PDB file of C-alpha atoms and ligand atoms in Angstrom:
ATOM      1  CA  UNK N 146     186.637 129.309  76.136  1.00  0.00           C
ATOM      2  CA  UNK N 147     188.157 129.129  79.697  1.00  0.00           C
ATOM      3  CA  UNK N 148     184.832 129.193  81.148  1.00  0.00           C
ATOM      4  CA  UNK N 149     183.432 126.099  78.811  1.00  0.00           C
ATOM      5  CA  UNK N 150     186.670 124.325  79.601  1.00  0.00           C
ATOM      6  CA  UNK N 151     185.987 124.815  83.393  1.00  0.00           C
ATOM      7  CA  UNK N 152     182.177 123.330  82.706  1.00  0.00           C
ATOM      8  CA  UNK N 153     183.133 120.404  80.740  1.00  0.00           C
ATOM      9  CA  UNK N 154     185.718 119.090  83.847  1.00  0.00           C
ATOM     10  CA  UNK N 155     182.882 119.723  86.417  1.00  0.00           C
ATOM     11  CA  UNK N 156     180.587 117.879  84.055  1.00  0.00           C
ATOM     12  CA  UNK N 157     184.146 114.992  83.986  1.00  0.00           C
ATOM     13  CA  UNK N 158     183.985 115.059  87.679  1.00  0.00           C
ATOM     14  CA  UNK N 159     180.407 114.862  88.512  1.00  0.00           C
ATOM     15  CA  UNK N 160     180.419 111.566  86.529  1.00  0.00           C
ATOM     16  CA  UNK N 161     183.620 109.895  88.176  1.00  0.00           C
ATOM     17  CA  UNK N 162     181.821 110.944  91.795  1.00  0.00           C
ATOM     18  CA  UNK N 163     178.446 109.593  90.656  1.00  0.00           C
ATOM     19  CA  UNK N 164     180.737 106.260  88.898  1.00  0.00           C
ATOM     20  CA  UNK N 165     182.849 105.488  92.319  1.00  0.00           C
ATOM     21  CA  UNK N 166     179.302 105.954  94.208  1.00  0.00           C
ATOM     22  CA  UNK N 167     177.413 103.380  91.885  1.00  0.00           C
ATOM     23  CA  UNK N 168     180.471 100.996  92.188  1.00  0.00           C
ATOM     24  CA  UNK N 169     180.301 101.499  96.101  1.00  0.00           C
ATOM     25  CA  UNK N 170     176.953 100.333  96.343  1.00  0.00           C
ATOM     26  CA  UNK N 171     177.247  97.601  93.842  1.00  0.00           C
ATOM     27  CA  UNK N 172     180.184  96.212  96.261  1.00  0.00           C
ATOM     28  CA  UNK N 173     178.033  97.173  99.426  1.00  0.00           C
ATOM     29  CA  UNK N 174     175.135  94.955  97.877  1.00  0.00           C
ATOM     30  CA  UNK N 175     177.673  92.158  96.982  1.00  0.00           C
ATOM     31  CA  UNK N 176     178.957  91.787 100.292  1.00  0.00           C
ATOM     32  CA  UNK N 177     175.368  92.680 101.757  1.00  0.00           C
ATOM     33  CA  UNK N 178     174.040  89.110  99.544  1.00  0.00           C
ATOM     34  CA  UNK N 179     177.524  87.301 100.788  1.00  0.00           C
ATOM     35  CA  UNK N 180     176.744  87.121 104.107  1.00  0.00           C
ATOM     36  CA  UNK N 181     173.097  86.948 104.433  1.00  0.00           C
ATOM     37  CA  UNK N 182     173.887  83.669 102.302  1.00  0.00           C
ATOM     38  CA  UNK N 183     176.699  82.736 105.342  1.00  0.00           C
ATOM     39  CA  UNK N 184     173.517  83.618 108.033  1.00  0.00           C
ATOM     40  CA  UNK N 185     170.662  82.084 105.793  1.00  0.00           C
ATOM     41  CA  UNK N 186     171.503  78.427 105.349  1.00  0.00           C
ATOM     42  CA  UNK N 187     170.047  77.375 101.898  1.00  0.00           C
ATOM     43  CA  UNK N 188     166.614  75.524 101.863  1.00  0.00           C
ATOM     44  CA  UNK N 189     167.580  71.720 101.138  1.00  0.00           C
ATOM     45  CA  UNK N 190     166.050  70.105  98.566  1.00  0.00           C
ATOM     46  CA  UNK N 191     163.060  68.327 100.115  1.00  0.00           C
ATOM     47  CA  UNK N 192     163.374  64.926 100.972  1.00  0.00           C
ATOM     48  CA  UNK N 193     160.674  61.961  99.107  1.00  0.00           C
ATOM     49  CA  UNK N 194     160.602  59.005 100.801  1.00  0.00           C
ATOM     50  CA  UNK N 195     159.852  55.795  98.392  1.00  0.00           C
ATOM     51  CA  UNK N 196     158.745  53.445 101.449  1.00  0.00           C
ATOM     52  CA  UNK N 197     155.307  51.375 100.457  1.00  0.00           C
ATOM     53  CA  UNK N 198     153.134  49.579 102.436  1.00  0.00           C
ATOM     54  CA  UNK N 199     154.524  45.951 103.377  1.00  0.00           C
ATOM     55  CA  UNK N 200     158.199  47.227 102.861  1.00  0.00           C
ATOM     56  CA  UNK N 201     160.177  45.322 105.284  1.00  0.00           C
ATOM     57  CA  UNK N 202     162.427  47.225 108.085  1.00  0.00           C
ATOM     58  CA  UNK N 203     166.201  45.780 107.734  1.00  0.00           C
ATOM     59  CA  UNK N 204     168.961  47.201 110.012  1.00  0.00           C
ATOM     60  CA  UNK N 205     170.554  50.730 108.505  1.00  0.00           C
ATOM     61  CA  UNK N 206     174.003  50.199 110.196  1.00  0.00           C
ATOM     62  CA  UNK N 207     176.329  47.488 112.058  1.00  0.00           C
ATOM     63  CA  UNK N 208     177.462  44.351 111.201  1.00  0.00           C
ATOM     64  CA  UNK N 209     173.345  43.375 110.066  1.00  0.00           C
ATOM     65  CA  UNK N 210     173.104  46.340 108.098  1.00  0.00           C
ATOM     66  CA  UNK N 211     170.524  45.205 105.447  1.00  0.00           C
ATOM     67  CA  UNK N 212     169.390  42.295 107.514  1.00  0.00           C
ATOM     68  CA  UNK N 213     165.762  41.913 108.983  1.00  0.00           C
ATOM     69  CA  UNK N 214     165.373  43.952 112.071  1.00  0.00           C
ATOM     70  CA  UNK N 215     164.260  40.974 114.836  1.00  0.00           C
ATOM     71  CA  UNK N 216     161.261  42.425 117.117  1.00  0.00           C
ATOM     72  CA  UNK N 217     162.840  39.845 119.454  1.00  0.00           C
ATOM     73  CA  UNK N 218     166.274  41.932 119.991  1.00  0.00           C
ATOM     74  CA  UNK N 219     164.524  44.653 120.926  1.00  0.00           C
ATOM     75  CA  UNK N 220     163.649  45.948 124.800  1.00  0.00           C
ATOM     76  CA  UNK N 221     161.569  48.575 126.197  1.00  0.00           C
ATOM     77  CA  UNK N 222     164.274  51.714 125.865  1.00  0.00           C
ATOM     78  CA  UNK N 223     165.662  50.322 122.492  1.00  0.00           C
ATOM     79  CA  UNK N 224     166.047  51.862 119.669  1.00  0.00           C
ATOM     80  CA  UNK N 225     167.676  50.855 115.702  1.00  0.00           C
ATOM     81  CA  UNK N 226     167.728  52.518 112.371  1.00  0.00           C
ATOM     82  CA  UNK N 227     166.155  51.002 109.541  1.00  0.00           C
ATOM     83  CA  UNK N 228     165.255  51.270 106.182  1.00  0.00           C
ATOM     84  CA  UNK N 229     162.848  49.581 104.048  1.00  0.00           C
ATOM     85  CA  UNK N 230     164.187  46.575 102.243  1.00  0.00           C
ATOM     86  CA  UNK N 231     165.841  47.086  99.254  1.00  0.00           C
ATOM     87  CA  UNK N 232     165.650  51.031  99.555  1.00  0.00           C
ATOM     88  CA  UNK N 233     168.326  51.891 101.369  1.00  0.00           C
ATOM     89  CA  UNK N 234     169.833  54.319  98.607  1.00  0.00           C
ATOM     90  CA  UNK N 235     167.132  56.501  99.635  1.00  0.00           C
ATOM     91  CA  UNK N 236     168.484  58.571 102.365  1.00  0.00           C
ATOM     92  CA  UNK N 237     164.689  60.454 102.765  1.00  0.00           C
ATOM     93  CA  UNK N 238     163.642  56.182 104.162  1.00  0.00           C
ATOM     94  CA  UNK N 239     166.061  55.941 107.102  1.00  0.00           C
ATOM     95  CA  UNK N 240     163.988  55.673 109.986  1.00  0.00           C
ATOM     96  CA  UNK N 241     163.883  55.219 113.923  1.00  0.00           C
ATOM     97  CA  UNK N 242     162.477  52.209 115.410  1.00  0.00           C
ATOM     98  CA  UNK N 243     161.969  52.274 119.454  1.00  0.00           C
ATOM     99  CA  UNK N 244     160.466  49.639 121.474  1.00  0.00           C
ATOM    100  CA  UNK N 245     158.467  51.290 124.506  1.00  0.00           C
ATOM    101  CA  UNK N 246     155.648  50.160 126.765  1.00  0.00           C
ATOM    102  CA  UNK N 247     152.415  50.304 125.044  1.00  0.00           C
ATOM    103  CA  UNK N 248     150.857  52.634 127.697  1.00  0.00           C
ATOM    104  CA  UNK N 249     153.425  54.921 127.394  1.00  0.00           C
ATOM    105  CA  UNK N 250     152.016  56.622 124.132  1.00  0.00           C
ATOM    106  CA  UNK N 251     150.106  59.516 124.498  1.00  0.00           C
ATOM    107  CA  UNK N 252     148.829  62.089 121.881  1.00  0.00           C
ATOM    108  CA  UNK N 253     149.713  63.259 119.699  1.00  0.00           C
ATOM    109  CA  UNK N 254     151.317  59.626 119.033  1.00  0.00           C
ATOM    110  CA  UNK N 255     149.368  58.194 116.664  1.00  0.00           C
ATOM    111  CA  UNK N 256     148.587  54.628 118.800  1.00  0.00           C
ATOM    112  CA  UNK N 257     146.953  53.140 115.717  1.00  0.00           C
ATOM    113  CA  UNK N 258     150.266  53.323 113.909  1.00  0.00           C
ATOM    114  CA  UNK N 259     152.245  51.868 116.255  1.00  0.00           C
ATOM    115  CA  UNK N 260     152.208  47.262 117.650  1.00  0.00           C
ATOM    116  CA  UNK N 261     153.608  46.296 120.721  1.00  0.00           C
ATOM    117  CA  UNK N 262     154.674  48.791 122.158  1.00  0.00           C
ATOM    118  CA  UNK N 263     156.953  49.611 119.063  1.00  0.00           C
ATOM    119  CA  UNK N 264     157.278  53.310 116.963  1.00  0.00           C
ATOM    120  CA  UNK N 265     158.926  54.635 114.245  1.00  0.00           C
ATOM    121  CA  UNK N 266     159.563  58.312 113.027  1.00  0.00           C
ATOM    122  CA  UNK N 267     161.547  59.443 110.588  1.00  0.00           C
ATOM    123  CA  UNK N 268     165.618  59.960 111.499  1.00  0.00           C
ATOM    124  CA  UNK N 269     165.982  63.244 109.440  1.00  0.00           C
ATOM    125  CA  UNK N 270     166.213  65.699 111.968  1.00  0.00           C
ATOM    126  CA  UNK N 271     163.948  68.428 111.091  1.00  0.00           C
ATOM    127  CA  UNK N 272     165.994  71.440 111.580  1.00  0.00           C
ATOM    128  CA  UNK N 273     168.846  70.932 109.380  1.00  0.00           C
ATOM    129  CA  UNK N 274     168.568  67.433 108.215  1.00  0.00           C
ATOM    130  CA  UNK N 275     170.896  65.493 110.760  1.00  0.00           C
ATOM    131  CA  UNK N 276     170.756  61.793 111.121  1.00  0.00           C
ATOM    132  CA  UNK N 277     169.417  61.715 115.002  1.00  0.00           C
ATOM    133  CA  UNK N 278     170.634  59.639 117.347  1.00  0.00           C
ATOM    134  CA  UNK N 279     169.373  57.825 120.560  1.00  0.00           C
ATOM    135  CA  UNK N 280     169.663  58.717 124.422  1.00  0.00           C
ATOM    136  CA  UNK N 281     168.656  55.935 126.635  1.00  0.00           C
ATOM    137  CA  UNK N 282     167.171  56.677 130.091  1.00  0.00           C
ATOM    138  CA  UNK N 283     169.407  53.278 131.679  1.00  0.00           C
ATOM    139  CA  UNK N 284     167.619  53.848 135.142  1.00  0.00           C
ATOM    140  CA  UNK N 285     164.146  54.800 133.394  1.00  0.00           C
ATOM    141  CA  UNK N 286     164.048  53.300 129.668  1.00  0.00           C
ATOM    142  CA  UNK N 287     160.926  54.617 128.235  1.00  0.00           C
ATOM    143  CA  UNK N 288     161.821  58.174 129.851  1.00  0.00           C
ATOM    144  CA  UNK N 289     164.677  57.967 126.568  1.00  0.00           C
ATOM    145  CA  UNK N 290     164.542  60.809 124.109  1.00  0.00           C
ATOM    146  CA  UNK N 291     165.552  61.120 120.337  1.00  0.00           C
ATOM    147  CA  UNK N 292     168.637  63.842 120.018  1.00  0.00           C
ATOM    148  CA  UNK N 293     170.126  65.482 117.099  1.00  0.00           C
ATOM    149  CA  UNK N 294     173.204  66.158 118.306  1.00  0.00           C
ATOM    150  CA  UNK N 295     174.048  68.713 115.341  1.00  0.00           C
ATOM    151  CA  UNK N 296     172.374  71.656 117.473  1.00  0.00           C
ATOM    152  CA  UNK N 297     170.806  69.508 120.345  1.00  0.00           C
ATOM    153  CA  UNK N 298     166.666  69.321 119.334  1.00  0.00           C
ATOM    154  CA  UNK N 299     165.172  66.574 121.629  1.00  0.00           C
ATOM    155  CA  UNK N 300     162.063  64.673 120.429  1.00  0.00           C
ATOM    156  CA  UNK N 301     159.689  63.176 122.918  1.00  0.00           C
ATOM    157  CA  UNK N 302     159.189  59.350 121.530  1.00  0.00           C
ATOM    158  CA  UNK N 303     156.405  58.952 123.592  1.00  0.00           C
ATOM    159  CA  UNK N 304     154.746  62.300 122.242  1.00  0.00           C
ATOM    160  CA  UNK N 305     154.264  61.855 118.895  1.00  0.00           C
ATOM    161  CA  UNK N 306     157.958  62.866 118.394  1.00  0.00           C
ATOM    162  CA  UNK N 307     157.410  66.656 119.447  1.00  0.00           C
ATOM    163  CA  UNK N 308     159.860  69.172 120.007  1.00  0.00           C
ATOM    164  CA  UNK N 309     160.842  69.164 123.815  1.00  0.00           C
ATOM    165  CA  UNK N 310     164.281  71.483 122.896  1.00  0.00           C
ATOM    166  CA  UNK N 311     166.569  72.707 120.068  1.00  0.00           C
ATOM    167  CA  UNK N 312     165.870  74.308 117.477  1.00  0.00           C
ATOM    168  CA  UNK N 313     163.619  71.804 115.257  1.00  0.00           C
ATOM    169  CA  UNK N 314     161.000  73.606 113.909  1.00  0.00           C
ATOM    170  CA  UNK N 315     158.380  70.874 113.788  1.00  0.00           C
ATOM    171  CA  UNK N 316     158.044  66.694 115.092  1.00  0.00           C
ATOM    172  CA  UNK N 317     159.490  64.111 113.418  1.00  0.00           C
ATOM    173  CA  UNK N 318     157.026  62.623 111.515  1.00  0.00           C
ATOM    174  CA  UNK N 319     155.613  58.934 112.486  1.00  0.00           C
ATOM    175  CA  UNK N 320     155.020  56.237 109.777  1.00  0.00           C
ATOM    176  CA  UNK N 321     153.233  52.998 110.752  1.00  0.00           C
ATOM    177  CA  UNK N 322     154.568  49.824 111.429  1.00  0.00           C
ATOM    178  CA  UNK N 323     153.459  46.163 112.181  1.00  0.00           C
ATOM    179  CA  UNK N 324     155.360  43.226 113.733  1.00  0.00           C
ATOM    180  CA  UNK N 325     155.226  39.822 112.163  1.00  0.00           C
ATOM    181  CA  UNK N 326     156.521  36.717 113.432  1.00  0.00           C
ATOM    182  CA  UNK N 327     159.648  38.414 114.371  1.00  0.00           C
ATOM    183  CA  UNK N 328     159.662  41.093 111.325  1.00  0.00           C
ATOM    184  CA  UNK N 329     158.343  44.646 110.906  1.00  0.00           C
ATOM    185  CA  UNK N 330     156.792  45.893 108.183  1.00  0.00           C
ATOM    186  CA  UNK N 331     155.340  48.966 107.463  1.00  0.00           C
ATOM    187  CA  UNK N 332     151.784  49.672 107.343  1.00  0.00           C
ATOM    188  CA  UNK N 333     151.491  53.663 106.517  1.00  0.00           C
ATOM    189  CA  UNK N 334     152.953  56.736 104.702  1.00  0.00           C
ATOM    190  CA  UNK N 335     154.810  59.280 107.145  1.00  0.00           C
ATOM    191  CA  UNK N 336     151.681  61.177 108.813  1.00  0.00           C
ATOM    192  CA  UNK N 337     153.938  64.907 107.585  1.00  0.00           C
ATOM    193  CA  UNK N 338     156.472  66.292 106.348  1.00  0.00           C
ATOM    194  CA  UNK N 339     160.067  64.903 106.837  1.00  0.00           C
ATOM    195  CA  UNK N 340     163.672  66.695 106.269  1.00  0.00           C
ATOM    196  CA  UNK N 341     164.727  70.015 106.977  1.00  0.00           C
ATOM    197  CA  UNK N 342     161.533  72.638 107.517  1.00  0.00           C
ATOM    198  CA  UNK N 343     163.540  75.937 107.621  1.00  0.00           C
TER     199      UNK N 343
HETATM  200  S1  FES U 152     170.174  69.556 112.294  1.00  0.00           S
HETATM  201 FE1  FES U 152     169.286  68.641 114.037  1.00  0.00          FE
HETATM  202  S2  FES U 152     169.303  70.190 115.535  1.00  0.00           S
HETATM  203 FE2  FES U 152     170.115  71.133 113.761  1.00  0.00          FE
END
């Protein structure tokens, strides 16, 4: 009787030990999830831009916001953000347009895309999805570089909008444009993917 007594607690403690063990782990695989969610930062939803062909660029911000950008305003070493008229709910159709000098443009800028010495890429940075901003070269103007200041990835304008530092996995991607009269208009899709790529 003593002796089945004695069993029956072993058999009691075996399965608290092997209880608090499973709980352990469970709380081990909790935290384990918690903060590979803090390292891992979630996958955005992608982006879909609704520009079309012969959508018109108006200003994105200032006191013009959702005016036609003017060609005219715009120097070698300038840069605005625009979106295509009538879309600007759409934050996947803000883009960058930069007035450089025609020769500057080199592969893998796609030349046929671009008039007059003017470019446009998307402005969703392609790391995390920052708007990016502009840094003009003042004593060298088409030596000026897209930035997203949110973890410092520089695009080369000039270059097809590569990566020349940061973290940005991949270019911002280049859509076509066309100047009329003193309008722009686009004339293309984005030539990749735009938004965050990690
Ligand atoms: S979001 Fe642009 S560098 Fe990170």
């Amino acid at each position: 009787m003593v002796e089945s007594n004695q069993t029956e607690k072993g058999i009691t403690r075996r399965k608290f030990t092997f209880g608090v063990m499973i709980a352990s782990m469970a709380g081990a695989f909790v935290s384990l999830f918690s903060l590979l969610k803090v390292i891992t930062p979630p996958k955005k939803a992608g982006y879909v831009s609704t520009i079309k062909i012969g959508d018109q660029l108006v200003y994105a911000k200032g006191a013009n916001a959702g005016s036609a950008v003017k060609a005219s305003s715009m120097n070698v070493g300038d840069w605005v953000l625009a979106y295509p008229k009538g879309k600007t709910s759409n934050p996947a159709n803000i883009v960058q347009l930069i007035k450089l000098k025609e020769s500057d443009f080199v592969a893998p800028t796609k030349v046929n895309l671009t008039d007059q010495g003017f470019v446009s890429y998307s402005a969703i940075c392609t790391h995390l999805g920052c708007t990016v901003s502009w840094v003009k070269n003042t004593s060298n103007p088409d030596a000026s570089v897209t930035e997203c200041f949110c973890h410092n990835s520089i695009f080369d304008p000039s270059k097809g909008a590569k990566v020349i530092g940061g973290p940005a996995p991949i270019p911002l991607a280049q859509i076509g444009i066309k100047v009329q009269g003193d309008s722009v208009f686009f004339t293309s899709g984005f030539t990749g993917p735009i938004g965050p790529q990690v």
